[in-house]
PDB file of C-alpha atoms in Angstrom:
ATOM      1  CA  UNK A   1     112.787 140.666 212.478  1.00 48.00           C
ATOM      2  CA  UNK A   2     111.569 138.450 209.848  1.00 61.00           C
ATOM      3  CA  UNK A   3     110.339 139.287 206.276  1.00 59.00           C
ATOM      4  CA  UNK A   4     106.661 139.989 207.010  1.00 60.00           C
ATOM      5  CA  UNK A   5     107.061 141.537 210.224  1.00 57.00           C
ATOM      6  CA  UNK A   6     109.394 144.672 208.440  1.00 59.00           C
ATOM      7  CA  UNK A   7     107.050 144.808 205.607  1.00 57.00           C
ATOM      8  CA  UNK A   8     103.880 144.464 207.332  1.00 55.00           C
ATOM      9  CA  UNK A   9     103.312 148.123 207.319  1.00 52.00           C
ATOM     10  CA  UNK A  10     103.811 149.105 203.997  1.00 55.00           C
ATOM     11  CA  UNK A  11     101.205 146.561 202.963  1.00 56.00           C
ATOM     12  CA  UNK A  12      99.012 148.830 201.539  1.00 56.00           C
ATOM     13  CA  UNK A  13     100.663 147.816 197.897  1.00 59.00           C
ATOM     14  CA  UNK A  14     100.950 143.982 196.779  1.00 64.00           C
ATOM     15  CA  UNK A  15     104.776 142.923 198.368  1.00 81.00           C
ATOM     16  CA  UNK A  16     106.348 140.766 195.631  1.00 87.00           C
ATOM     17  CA  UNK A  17     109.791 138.559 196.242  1.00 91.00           C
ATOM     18  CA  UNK A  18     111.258 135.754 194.550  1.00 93.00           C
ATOM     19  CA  UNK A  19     113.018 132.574 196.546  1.00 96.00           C
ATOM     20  CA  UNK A  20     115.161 129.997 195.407  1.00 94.00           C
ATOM     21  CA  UNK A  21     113.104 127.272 196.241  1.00 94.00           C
ATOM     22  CA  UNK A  22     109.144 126.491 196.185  1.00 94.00           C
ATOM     23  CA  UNK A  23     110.008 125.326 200.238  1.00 94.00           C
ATOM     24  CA  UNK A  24     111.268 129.268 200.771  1.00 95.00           C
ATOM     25  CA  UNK A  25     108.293 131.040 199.209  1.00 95.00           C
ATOM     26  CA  UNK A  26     105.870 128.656 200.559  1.00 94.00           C
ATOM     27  CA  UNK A  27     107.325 129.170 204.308  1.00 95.00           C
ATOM     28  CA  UNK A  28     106.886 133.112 203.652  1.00 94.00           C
ATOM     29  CA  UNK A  29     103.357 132.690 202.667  1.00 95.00           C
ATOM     30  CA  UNK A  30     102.587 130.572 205.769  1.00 95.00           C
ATOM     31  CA  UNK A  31     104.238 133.574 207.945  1.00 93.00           C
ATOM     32  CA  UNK A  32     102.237 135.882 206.093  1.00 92.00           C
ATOM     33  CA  UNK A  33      98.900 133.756 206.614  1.00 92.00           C
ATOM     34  CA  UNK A  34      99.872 133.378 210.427  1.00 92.00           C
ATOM     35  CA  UNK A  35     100.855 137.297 211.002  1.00 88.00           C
ATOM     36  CA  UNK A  36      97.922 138.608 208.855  1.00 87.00           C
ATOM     37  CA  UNK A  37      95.217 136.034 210.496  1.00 88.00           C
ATOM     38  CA  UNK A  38      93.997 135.718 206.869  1.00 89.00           C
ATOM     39  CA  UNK A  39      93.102 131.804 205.072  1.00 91.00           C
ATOM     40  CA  UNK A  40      93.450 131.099 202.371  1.00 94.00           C
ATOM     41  CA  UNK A  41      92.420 128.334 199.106  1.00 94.00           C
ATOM     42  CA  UNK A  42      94.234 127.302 196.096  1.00 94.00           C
ATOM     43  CA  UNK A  43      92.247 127.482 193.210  1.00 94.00           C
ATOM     44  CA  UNK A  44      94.316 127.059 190.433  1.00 93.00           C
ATOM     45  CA  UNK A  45      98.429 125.462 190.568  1.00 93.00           C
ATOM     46  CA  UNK A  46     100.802 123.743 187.922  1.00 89.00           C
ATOM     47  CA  UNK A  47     101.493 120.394 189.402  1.00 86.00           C
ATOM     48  CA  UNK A  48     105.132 121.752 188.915  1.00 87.00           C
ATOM     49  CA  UNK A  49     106.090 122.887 191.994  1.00 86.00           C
ATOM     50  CA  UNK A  50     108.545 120.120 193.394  1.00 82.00           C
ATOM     51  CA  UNK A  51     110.208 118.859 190.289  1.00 87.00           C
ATOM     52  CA  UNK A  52     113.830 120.038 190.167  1.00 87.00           C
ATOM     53  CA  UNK A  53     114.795 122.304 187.380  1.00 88.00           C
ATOM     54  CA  UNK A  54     117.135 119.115 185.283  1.00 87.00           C
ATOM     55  CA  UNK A  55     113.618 117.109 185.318  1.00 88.00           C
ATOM     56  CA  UNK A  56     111.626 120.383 183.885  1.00 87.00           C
ATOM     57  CA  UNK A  57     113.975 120.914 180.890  1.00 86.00           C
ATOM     58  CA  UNK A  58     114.234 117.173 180.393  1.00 84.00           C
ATOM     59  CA  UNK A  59     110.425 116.610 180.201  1.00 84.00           C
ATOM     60  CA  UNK A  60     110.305 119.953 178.355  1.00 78.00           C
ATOM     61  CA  UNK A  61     106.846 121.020 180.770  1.00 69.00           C
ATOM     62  CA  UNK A  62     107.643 124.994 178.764  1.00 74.00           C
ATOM     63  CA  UNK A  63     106.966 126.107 175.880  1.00 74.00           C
ATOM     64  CA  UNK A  64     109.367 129.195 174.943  1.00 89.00           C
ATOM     65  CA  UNK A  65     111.771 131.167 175.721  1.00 94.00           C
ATOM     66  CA  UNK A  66     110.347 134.836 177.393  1.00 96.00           C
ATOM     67  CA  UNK A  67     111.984 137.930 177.977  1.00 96.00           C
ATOM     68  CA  UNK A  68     108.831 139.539 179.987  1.00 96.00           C
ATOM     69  CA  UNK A  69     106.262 139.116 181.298  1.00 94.00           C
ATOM     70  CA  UNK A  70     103.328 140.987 181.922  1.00 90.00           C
ATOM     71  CA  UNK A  71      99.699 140.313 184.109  1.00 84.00           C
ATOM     72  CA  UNK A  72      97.531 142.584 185.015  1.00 72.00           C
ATOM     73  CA  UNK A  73      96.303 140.517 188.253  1.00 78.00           C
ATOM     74  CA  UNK A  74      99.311 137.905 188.490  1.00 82.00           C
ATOM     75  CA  UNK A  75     102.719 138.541 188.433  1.00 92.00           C
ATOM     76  CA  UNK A  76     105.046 140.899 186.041  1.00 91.00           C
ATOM     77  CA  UNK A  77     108.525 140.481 185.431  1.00 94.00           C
ATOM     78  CA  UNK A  78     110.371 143.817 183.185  1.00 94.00           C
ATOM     79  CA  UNK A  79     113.019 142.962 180.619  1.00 95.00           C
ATOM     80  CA  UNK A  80     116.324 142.868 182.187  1.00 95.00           C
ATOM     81  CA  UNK A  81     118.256 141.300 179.357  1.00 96.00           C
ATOM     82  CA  UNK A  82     118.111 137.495 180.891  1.00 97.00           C
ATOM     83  CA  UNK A  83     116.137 134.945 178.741  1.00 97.00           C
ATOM     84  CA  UNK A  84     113.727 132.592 181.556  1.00 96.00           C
ATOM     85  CA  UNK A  85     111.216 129.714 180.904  1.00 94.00           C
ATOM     86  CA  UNK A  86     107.956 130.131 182.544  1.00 93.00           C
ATOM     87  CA  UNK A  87     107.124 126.751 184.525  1.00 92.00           C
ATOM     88  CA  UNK A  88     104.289 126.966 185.976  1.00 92.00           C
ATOM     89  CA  UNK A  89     102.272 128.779 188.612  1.00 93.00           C
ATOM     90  CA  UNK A  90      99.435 128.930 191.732  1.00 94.00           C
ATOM     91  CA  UNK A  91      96.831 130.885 192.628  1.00 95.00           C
ATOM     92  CA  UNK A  92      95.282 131.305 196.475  1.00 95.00           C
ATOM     93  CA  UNK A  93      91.830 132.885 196.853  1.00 93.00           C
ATOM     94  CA  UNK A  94      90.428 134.492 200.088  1.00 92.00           C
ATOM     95  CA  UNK A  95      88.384 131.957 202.182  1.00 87.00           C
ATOM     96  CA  UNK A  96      85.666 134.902 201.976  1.00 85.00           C
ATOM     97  CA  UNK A  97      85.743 135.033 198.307  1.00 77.00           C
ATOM     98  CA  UNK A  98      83.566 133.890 195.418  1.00 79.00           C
ATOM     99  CA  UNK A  99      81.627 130.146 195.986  1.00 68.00           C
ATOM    100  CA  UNK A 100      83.568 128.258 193.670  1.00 62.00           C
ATOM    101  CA  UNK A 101      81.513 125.068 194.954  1.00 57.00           C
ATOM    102  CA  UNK A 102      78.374 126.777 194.103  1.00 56.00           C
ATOM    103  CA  UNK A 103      77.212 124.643 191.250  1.00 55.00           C
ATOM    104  CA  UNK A 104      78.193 120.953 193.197  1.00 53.00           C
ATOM    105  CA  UNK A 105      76.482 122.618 196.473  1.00 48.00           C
ATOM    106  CA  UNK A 106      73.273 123.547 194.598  1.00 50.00           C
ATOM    107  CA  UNK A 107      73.690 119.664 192.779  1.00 58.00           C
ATOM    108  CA  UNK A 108      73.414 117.914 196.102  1.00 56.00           C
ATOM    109  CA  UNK A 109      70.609 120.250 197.403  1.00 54.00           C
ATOM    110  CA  UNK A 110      68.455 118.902 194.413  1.00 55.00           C
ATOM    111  CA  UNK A 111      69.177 115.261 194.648  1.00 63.00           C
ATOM    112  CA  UNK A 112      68.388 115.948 198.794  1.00 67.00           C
ATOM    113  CA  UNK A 113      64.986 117.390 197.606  1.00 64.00           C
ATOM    114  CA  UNK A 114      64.309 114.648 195.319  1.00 60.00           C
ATOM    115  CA  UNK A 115      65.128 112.131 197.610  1.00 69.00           C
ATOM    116  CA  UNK A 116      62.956 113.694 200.365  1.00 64.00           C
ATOM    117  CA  UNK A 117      60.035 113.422 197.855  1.00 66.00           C
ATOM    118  CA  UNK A 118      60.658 110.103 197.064  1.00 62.00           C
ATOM    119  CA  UNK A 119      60.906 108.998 200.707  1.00 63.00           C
ATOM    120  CA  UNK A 120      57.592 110.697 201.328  1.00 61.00           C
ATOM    121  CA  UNK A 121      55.456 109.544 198.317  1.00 60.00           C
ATOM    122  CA  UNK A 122      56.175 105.959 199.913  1.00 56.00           C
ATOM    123  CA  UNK A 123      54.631 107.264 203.200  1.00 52.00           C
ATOM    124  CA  UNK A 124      58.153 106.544 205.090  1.00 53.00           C
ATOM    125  CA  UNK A 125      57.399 108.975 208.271  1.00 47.00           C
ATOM    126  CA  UNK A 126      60.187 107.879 210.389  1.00 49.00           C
ATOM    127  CA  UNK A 127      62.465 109.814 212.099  1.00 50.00           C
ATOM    128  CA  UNK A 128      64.888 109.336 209.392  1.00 51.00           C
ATOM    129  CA  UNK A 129      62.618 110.595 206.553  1.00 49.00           C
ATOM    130  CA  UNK A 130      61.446 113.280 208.168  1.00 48.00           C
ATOM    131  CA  UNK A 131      64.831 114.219 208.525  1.00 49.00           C
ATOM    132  CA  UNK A 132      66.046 117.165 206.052  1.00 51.00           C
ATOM    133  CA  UNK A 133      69.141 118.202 205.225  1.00 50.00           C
ATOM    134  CA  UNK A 134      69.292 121.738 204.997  1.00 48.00           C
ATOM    135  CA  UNK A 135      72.342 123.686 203.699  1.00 48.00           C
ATOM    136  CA  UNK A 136      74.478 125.853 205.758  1.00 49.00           C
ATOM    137  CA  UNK A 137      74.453 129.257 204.272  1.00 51.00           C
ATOM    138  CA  UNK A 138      77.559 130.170 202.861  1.00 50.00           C
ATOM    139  CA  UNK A 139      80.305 133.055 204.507  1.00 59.00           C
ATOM    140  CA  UNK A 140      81.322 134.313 200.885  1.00 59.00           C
ATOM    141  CA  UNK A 141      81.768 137.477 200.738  1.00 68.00           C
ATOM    142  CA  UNK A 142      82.776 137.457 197.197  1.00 80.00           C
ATOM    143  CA  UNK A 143      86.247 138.958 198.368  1.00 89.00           C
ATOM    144  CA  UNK A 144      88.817 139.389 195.134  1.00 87.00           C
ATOM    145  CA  UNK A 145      92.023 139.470 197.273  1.00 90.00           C
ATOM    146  CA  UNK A 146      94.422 136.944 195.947  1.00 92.00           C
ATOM    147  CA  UNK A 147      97.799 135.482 196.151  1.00 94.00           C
ATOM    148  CA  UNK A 148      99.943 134.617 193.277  1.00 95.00           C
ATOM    149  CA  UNK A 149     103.271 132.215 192.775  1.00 95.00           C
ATOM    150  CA  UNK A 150     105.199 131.630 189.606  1.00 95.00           C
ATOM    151  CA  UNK A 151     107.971 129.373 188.703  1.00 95.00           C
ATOM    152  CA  UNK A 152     111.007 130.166 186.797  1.00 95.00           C
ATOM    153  CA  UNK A 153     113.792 129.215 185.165  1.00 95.00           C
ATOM    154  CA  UNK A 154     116.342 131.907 184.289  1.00 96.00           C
ATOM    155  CA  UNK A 155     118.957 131.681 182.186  1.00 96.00           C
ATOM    156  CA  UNK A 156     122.159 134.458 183.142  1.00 95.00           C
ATOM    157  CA  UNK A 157     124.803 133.074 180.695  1.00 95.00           C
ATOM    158  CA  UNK A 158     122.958 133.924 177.834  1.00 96.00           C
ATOM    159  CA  UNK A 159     121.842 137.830 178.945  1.00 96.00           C
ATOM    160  CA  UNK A 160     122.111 139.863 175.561  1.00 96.00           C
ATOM    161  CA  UNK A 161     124.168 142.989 176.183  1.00 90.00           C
ATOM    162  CA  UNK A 162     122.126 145.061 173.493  1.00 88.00           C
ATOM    163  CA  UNK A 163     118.017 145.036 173.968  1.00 87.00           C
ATOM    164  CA  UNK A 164     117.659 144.204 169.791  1.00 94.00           C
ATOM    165  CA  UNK A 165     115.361 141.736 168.856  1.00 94.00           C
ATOM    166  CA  UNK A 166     118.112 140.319 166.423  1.00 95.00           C
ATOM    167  CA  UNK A 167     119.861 139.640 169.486  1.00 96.00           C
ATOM    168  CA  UNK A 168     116.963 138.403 171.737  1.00 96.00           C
ATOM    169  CA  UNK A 169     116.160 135.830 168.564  1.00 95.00           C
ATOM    170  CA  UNK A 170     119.935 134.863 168.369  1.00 96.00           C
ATOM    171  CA  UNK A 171     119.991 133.723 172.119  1.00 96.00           C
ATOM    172  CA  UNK A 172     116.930 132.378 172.498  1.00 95.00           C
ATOM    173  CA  UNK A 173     117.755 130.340 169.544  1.00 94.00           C
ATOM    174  CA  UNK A 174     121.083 129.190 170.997  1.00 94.00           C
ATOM    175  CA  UNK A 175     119.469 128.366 174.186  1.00 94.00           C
ATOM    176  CA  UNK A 176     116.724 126.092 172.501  1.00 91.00           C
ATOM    177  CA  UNK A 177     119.414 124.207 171.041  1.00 90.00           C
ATOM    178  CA  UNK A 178     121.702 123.490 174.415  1.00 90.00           C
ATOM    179  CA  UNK A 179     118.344 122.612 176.394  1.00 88.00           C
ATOM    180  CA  UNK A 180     117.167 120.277 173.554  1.00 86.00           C
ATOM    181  CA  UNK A 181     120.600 118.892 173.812  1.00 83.00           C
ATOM    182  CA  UNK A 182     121.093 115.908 176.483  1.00 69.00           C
ATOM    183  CA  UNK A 183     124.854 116.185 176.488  1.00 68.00           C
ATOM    184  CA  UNK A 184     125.420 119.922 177.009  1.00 71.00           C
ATOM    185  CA  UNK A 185     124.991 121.248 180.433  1.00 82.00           C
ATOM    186  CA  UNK A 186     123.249 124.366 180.656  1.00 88.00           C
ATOM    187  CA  UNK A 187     123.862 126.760 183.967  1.00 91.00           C
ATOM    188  CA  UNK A 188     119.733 127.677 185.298  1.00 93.00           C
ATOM    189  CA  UNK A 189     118.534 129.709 187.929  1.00 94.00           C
ATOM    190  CA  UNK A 190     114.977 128.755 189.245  1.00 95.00           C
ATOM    191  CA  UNK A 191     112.643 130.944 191.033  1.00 96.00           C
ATOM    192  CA  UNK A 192     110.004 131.166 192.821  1.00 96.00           C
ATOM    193  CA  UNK A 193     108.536 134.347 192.719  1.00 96.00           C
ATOM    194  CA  UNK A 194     105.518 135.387 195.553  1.00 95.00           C
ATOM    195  CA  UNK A 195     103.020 138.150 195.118  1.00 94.00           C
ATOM    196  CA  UNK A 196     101.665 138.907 198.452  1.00 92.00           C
ATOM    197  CA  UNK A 197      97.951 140.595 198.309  1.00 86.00           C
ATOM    198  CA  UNK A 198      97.539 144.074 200.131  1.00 82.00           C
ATOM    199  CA  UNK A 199      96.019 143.969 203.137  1.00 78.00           C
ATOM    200  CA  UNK A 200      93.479 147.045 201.773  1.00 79.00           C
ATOM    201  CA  UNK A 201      92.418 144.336 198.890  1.00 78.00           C
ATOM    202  CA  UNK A 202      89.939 142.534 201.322  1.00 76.00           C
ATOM    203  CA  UNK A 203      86.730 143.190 200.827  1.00 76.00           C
ATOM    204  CA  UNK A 204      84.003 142.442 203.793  1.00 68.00           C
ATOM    205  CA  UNK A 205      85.033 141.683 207.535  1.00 58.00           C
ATOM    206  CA  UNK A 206      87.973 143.411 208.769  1.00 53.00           C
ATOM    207  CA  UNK A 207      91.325 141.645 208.638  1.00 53.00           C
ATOM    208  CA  UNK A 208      92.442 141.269 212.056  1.00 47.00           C
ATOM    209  CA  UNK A 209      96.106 141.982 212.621  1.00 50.00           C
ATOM    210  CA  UNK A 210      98.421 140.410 215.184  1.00 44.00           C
ATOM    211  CA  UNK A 211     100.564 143.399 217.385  1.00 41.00           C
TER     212      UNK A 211
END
């Protein structure tokens, strides 16, 4: 029974795992998107995703060293004594939410009006300038369900064995240095960490659900 299927049920609450690789997490969304019947659109993603973890720290894409992390809509990760590097992240939007295209949609609907004038104060009646293009209305249903994905890098070998912020600053510190150092190898653990949304987070039709 795969990963969805045994979770399916309890989806009342968002379902959050982390994966090795981006190829992993993304292959559990797309069962998730195929047992659900829900679509889905990216809005927002770090163009991160299929660089290795030696290319991150040598083009140095983060900016610190974290020990948490907290988000009230994305993704949370508690203290557990292991300094990471946040990478980068994506963001998928119900195909029934907000218009994001509103503005360009209502942007071509004025240069179509405008055009229509134009062809009409020159007295063109033809078929093609009597023609109008009218615009489809949209299926938004302003739905706020969402689907997150972050991308980590965690460092085990230099977990602090007392939760003191002496000690936090002392390995972060230390880390800094071996990452900004080309000739010391430094052991890293990425992630790829997938927050499912709950199937009661839809808003407007009902999600259909294959038996």
């Amino acid at each position: 029974m795969t990963y969805i299927r045994r979770h399916l049920s309890n989806m009342a609450a968002p379902s959050k795992r982390a994966f090795v690789t981006y190829q992993e997490a993304k292959e559990c969304f797309d069962e998730f998107k195929r047992e659900t019947q829900t679509n889905w659109r990216c809005i927002y993603t770090t163009p991160v995703f299929e660089k290795s973890p030696q290319d991150i720290v040598k083009e140095g894409t983060f900016k610190k060293v974290l020990w948490s992390l907290a988000s009230e809509k994305g993704i949370s990760i508690p203290n557990t004594g292991v300094p990471f590097v946040f990478v980068g992240k994506k963001v998928w939007a119900c195909h029934q939410g907000p218009d994001r295209d509103k503005k360009d949609k209502e942007k071509k609907s004025k240069k179509r009006e405008e055009l229509n004038k134009a062809v009409n104060t020159d007295h063109n009646f033809s078929k093609q300038g009597r023609k109008r293009n009218l615009i489809q209305a949209t299926k938004k249903v302003d739905c706020p369900a969402e689907v997150h994905m972050i991308y980590i890098l965690q460092f085990d070998d230099y977990k602090v064995t007392k939760q003191t912020e002496w000690q936090r600053k002392l390995a972060a510190k230390k880390l800094r240095q071996h990452l900004a150092n080309s000739t010391t190898s430094v052991s890293m653990s990425p992630k790829f960490i997938l927050k499912l949304s709950p199937l009661n987070s839809h808003e407007g039709p009902d999600i259909p659900l294959k038996e």
